CSV table of C-alpha atoms in Angstrom, one decimal:
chain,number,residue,atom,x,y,z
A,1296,UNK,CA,-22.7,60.4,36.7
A,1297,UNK,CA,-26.4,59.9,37.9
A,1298,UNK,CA,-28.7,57.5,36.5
A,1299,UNK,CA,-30.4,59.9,34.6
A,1300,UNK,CA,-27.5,60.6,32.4
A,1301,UNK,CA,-26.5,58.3,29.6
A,1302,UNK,CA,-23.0,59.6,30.9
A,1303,UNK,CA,-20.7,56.8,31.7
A,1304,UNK,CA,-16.8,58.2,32.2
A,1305,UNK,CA,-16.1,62.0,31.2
A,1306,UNK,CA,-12.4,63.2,30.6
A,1307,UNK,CA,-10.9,66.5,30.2
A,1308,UNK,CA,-7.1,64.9,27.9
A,1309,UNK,CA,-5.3,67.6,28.4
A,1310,UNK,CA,-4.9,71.9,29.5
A,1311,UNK,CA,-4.4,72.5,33.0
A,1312,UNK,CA,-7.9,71.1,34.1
A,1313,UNK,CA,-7.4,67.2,33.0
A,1314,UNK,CA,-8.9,64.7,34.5
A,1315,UNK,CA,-12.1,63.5,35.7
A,1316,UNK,CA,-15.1,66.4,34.9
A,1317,UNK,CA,-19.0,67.0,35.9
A,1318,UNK,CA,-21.3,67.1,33.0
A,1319,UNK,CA,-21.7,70.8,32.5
A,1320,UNK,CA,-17.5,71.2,32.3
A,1321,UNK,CA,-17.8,68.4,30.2
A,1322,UNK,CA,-20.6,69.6,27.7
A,1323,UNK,CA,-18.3,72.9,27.4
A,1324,UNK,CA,-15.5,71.3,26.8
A,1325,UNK,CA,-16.5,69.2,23.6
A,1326,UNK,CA,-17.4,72.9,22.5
A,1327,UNK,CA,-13.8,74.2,23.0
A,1328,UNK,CA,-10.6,73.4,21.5
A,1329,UNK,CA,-9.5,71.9,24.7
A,1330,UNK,CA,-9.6,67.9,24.1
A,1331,UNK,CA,-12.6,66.1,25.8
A,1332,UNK,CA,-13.7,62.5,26.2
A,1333,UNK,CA,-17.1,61.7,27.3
A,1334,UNK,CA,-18.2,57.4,26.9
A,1335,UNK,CA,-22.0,57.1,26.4
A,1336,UNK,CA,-24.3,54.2,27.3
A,1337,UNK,CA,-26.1,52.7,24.0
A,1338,UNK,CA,-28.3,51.4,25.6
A,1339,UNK,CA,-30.0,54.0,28.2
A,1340,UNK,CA,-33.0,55.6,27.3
A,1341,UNK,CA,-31.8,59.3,27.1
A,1342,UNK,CA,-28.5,58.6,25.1
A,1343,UNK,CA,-30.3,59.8,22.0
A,1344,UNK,CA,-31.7,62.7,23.3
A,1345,UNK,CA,-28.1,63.5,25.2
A,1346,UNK,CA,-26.5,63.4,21.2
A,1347,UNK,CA,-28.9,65.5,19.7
A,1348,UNK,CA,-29.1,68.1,22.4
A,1349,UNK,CA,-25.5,68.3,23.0
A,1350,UNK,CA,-23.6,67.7,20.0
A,1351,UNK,CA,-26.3,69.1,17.6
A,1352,UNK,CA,-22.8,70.8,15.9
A,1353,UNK,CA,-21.7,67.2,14.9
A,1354,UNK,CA,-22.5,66.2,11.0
A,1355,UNK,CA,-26.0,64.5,11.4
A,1356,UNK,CA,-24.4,61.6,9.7
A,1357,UNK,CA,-21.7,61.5,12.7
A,1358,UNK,CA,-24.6,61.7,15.6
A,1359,UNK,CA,-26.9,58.4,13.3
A,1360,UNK,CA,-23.8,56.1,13.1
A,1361,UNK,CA,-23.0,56.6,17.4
A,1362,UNK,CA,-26.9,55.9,17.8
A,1363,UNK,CA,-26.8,52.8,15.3
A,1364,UNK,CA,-27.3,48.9,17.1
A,1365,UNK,CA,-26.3,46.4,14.3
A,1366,UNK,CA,-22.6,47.9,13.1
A,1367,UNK,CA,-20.2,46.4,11.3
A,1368,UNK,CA,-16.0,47.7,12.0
A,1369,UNK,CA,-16.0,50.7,9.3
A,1370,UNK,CA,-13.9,54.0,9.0
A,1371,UNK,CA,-15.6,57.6,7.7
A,1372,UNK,CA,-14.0,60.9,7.0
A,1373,UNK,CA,-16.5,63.6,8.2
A,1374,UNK,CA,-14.2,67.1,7.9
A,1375,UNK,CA,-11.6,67.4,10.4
A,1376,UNK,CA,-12.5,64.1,12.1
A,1377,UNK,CA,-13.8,60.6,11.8
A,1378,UNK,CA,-16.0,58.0,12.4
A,1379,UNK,CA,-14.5,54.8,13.9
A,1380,UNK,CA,-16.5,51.7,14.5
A,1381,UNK,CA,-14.3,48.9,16.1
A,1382,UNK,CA,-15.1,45.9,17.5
A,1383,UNK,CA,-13.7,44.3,20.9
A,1384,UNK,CA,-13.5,40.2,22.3
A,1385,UNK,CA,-16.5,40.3,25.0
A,1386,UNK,CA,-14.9,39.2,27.9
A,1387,UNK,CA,-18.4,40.2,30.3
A,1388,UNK,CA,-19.2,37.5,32.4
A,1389,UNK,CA,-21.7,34.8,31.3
A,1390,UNK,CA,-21.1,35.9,27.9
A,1391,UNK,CA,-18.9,34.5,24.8
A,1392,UNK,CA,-16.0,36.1,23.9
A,1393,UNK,CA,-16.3,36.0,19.8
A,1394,UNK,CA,-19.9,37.9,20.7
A,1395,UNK,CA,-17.6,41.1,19.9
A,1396,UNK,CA,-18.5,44.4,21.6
A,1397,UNK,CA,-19.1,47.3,19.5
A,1398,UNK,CA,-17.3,50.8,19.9
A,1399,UNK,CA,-18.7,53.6,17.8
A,1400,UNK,CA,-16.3,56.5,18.0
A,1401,UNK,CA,-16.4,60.0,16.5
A,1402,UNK,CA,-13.2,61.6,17.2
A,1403,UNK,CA,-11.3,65.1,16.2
A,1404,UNK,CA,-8.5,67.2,17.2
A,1405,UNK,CA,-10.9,68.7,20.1
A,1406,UNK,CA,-13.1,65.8,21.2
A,1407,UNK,CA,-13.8,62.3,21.4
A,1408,UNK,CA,-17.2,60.8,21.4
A,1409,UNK,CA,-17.4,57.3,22.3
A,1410,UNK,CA,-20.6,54.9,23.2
A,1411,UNK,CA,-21.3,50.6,23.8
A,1412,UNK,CA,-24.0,48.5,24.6
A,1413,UNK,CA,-21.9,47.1,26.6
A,1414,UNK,CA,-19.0,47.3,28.8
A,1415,UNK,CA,-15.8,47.4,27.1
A,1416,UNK,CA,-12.8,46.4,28.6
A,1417,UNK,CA,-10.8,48.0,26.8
A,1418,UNK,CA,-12.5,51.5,27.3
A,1419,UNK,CA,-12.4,50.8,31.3
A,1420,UNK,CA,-8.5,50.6,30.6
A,1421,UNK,CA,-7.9,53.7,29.0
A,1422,UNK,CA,-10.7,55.3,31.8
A,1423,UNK,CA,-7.8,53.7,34.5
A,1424,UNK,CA,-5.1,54.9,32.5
A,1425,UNK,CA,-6.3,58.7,32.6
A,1426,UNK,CA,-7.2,58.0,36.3
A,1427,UNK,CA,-3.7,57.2,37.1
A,1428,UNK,CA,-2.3,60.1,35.2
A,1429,UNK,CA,-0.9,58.6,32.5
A,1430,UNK,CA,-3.4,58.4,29.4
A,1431,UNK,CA,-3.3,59.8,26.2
A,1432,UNK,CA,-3.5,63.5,25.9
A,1433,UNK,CA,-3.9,64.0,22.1
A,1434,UNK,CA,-6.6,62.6,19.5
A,1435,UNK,CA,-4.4,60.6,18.0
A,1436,UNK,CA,-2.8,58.9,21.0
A,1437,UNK,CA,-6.4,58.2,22.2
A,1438,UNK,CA,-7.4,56.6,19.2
A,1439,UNK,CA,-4.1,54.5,19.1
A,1440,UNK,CA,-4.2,53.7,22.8
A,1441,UNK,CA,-7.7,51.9,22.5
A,1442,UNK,CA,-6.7,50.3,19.4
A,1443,UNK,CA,-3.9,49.0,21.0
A,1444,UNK,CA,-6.3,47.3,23.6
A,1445,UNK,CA,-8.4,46.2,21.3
A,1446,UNK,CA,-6.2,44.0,19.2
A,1447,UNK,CA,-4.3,43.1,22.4
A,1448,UNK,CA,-7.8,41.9,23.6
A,1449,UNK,CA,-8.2,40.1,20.1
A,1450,UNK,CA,-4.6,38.4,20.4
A,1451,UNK,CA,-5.2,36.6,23.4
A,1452,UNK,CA,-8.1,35.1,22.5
A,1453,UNK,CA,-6.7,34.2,19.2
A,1454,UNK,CA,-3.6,32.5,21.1
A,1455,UNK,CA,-6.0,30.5,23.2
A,1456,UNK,CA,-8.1,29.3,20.7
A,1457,UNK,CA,-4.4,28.0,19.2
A,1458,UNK,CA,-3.9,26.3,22.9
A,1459,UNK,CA,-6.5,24.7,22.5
A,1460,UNK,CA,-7.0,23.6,19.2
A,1461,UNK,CA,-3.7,21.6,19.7
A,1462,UNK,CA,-4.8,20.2,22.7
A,1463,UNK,CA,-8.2,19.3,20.8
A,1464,UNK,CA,-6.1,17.6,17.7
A,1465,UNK,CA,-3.9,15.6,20.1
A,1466,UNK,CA,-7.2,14.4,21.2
A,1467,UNK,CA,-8.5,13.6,18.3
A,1468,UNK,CA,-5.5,11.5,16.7
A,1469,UNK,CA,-4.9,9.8,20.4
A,1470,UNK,CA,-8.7,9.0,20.9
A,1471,UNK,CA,-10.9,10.0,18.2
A,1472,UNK,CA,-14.0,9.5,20.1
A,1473,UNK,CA,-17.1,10.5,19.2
A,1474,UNK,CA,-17.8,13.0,22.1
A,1475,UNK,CA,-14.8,15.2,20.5
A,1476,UNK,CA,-16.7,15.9,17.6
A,1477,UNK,CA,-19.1,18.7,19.3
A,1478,UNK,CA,-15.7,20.3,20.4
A,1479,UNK,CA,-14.6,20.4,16.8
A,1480,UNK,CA,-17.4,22.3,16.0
A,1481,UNK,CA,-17.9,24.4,18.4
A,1482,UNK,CA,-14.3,25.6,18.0
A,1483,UNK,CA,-15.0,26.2,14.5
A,1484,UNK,CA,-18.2,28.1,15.1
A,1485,UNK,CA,-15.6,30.2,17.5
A,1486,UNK,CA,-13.5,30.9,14.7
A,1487,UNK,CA,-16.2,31.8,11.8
A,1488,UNK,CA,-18.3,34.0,14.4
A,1489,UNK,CA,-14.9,36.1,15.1
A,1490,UNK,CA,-13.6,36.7,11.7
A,1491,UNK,CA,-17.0,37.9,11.1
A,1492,UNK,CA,-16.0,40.8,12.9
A,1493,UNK,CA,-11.8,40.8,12.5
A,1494,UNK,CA,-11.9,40.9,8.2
A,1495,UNK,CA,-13.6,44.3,8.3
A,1496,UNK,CA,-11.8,45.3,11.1
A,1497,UNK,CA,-8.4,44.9,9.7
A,1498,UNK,CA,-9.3,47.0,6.8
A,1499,UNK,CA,-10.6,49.4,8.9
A,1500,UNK,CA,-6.9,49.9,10.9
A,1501,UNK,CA,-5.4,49.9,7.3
A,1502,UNK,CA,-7.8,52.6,6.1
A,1503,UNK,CA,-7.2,55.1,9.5
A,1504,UNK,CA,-3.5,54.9,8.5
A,1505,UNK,CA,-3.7,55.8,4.9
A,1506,UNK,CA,-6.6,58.8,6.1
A,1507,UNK,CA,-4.5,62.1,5.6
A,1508,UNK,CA,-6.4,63.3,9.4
A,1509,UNK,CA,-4.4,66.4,10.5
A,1510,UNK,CA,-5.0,65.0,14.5
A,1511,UNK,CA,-2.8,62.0,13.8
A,1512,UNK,CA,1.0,62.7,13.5
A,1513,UNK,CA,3.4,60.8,12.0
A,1514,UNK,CA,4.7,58.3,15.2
A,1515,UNK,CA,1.2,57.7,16.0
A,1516,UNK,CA,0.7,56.7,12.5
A,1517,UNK,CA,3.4,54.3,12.6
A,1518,UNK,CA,2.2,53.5,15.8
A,1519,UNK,CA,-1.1,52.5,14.5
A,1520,UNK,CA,0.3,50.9,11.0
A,1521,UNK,CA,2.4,48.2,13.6
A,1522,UNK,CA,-1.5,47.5,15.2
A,1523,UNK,CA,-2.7,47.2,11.5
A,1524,UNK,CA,0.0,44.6,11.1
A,1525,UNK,CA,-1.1,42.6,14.3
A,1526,UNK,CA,-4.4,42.3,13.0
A,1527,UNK,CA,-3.6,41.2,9.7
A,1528,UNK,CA,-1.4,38.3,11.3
A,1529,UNK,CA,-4.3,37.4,13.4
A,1530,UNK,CA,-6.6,37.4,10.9
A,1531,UNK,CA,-4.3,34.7,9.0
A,1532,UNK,CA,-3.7,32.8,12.2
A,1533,UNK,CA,-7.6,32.6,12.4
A,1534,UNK,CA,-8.4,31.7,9.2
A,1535,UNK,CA,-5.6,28.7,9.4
A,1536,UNK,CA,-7.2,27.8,12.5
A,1537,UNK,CA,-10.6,27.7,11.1
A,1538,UNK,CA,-8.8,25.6,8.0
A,1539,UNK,CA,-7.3,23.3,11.4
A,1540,UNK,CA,-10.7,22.4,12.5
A,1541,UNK,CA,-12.1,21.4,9.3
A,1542,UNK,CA,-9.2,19.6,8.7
A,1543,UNK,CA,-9.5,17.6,12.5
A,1544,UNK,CA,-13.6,17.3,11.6
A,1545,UNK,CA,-12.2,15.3,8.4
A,1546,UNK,CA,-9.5,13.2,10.7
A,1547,UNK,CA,-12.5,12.8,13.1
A,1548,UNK,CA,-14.9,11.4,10.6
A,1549,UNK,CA,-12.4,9.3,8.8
A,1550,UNK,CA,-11.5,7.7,11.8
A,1551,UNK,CA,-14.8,7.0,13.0
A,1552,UNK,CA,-15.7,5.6,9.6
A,1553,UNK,CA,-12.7,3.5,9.7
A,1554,UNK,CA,-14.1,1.8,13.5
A,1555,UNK,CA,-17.3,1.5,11.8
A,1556,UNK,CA,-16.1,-0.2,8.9
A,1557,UNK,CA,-14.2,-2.4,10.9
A,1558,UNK,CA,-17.4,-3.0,13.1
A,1559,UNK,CA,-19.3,-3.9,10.3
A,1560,UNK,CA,-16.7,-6.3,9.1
A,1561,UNK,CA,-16.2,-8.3,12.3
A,1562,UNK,CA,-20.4,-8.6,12.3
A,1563,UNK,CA,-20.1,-9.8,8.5
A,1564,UNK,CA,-17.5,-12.6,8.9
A,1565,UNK,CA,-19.5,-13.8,12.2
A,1566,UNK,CA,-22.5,-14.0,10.1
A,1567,UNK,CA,-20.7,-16.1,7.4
A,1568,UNK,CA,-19.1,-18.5,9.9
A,1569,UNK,CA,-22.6,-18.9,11.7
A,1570,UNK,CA,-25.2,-18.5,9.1
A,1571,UNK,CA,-24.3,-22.4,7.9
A,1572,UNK,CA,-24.3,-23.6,11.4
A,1573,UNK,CA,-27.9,-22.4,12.1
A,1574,UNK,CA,-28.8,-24.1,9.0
A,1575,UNK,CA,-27.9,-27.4,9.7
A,1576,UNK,CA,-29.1,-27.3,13.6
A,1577,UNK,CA,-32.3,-26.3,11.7
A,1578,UNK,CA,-32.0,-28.7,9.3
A,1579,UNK,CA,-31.6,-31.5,12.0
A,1580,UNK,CA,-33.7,-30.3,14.0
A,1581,UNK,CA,-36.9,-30.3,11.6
A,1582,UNK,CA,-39.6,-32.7,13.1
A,1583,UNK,CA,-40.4,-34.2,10.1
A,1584,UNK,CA,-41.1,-38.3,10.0
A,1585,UNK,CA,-38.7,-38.7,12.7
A,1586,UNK,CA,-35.5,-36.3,13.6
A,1587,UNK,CA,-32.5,-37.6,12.1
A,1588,UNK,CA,-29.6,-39.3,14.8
A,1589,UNK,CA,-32.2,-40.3,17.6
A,1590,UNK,CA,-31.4,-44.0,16.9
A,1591,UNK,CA,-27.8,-43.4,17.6
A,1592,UNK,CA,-26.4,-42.1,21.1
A,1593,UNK,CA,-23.4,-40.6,19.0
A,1594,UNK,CA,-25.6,-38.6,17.2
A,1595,UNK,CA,-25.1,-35.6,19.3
A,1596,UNK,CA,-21.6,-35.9,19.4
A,1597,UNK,CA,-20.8,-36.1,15.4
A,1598,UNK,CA,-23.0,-33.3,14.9
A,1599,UNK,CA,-20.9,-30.8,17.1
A,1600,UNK,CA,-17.8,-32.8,15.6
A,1601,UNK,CA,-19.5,-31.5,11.6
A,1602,UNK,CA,-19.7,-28.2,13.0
A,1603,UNK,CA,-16.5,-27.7,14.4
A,1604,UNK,CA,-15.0,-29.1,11.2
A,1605,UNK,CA,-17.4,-27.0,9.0
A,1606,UNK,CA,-15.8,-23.7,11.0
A,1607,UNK,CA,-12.3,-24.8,10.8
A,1608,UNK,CA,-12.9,-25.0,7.0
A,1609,UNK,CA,-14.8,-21.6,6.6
A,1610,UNK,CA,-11.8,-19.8,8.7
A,1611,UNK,CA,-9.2,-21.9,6.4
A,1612,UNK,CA,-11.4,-20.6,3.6
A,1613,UNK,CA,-11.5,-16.7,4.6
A,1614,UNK,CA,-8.0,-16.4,5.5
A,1615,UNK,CA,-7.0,-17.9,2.2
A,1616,UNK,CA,-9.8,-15.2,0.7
A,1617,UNK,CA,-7.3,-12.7,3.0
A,1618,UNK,CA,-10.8,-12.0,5.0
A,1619,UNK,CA,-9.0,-12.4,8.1
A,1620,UNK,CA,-5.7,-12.9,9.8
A,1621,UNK,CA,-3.3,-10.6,7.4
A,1622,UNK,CA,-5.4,-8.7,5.0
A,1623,UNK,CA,-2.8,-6.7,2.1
């Protein structure tokens, strides 16, 4: 399509002319019962204008939720067909992949409406699939086939997150340095953003197969209730790993608290062992009517002799107090 046209991929699914179609076949087709796919950019300037001029026979509620930025995954019944917003990983370059991509979707028995801000991997799948001959040809099987891509999408990134969570708590019970603590949360910051996005979505699968939609048969109902149950699992593993890192933060913490502690307890028993010895060099060491020893060359030497005795009683003294050596 040109770069006038909001227009990104147009489909006929099925009849004897499927496959790839200009934008006049296309604009006809949506119009007929023959099943059409047309994918819209969200974000080009005539996308808008495209929906009202061209699908002015859509419910007016149907043509606001396509045109809406900040969505949220959520199902609507509008007559014979549906609103679907979905959400994908973002796997675009430069970008995070728990920054999910939004698809908005209205969909019937005769056409399919889709449109992103973004590109969608999942979308460019099904576009390849129908390129190669082998994409869905019905309503249903298109909705189940980007589903399916979606929650694939969603699975992968859920199982490396799981990777590397176990590498991360390894890590932390091997090392427990500081620096890991930024990876901790970062992960967990992962994990929050995500479910943000999977909660509602996996009520959304469980509410497209309890809607009684005469374009949906009964496999590709099944076929979508074994997606819905993906999702649901993922959603647990997600929120157990999000459990996971608050548990490591805790391990972290602790153990840096511990080396701390211990720290500070090594500084305390060298100031109780030291603290008398500085007060009697001081003390001899006061130039007051004379310092004390100068008369006596041994002076030097019985003073170091005190000291070392006065230590050896002050470690006797702390490991009898169980301060050092084996503490209970």
């Amino acid at each position: 399509m040109t770069d006038q046209s909001p227009i990104l991929l147009a489909h006929i699914l099925n009849g004897p002319d499927r496959g790839i179609c200009d934008e006049a076949t296309l604009i006809h087709t949506l119009r007929e019962e023959t099943l059409g796919w047309v994918h819209l950019s969200g974000t080009h300037a005539a996308a808008e204008d495209w929906i009202m001029r061209h699908l002015d026979y859509l419910d007016p509620q149907a043509a606001e939720a396509l045109l809406d930025v900040d969505t949220r995954p959520r199902m609507s019944r509008m007559g014979d067909g549906m609103i679907v917003i979905l959400r994908g990983m973002n796997w675009n370059e430069g970008e995070d992949p728990e920054d999910m991509v939004s698809v908005r979707m209205y969909i019937d028995a005769h056409r399919i409406v889709t449109i992103s801000r973004k590109r969608v991997r999942s979308i460019e799948k099904l576009d390849a699939d129908i390129r190669a001959g082998r994409g869905p040809e019905t309503a249903g099987a298109f909705l189940f086939q980007l589903i399916e891509y979606l929650v694939g999408g969603i699975g992968n990134f859920q199982r490396t997150l799981d990777q590397e969570a176990e590498t991360l708590e390894d890590a932390v019970i091997l090392e427990g340095s500081e620096s890991l603590r930024r990876s901790v949360v970062d992960m967990r910051l992962q994990v929050i953003a995500a479910l943000r996005f999977l909660i509602p979505q996996r009520d959304v699968l469980g509410d497209i197969t309890r809607a009684d939609t005469p374009f949906i048969d009964a496999n590709t109902r099944r076929e979508i209730e074994e997606e819905a149950i993906k999702m649901t699992r993922i959603v647990e593993d997600m929120e157990e790993l999000r459990d996971q890192t608050m548990v490591l933060r805790e391990e972290l913490s602790g153990q840096l608290s511990d080396r701390l502690n211990k720290n500070m307890f090594v500084m305390s028993v060298a100031s109780v062992v030291f603290l008398p010895l500085g007060f009697i060099t001081g003390l001899f060491g006061v130039n007051v009517a004379g310092m004390p020893g100068t008369q006596n060359s041994n002076a030097f030497l019985y003073l170091c002799l005190a000291c070392v005795g006065i230590v050896i009683l002050q470690i006797g003294g702390l490991m009898w107090l169980r301060w050092i050596g084996r503490r209970r």
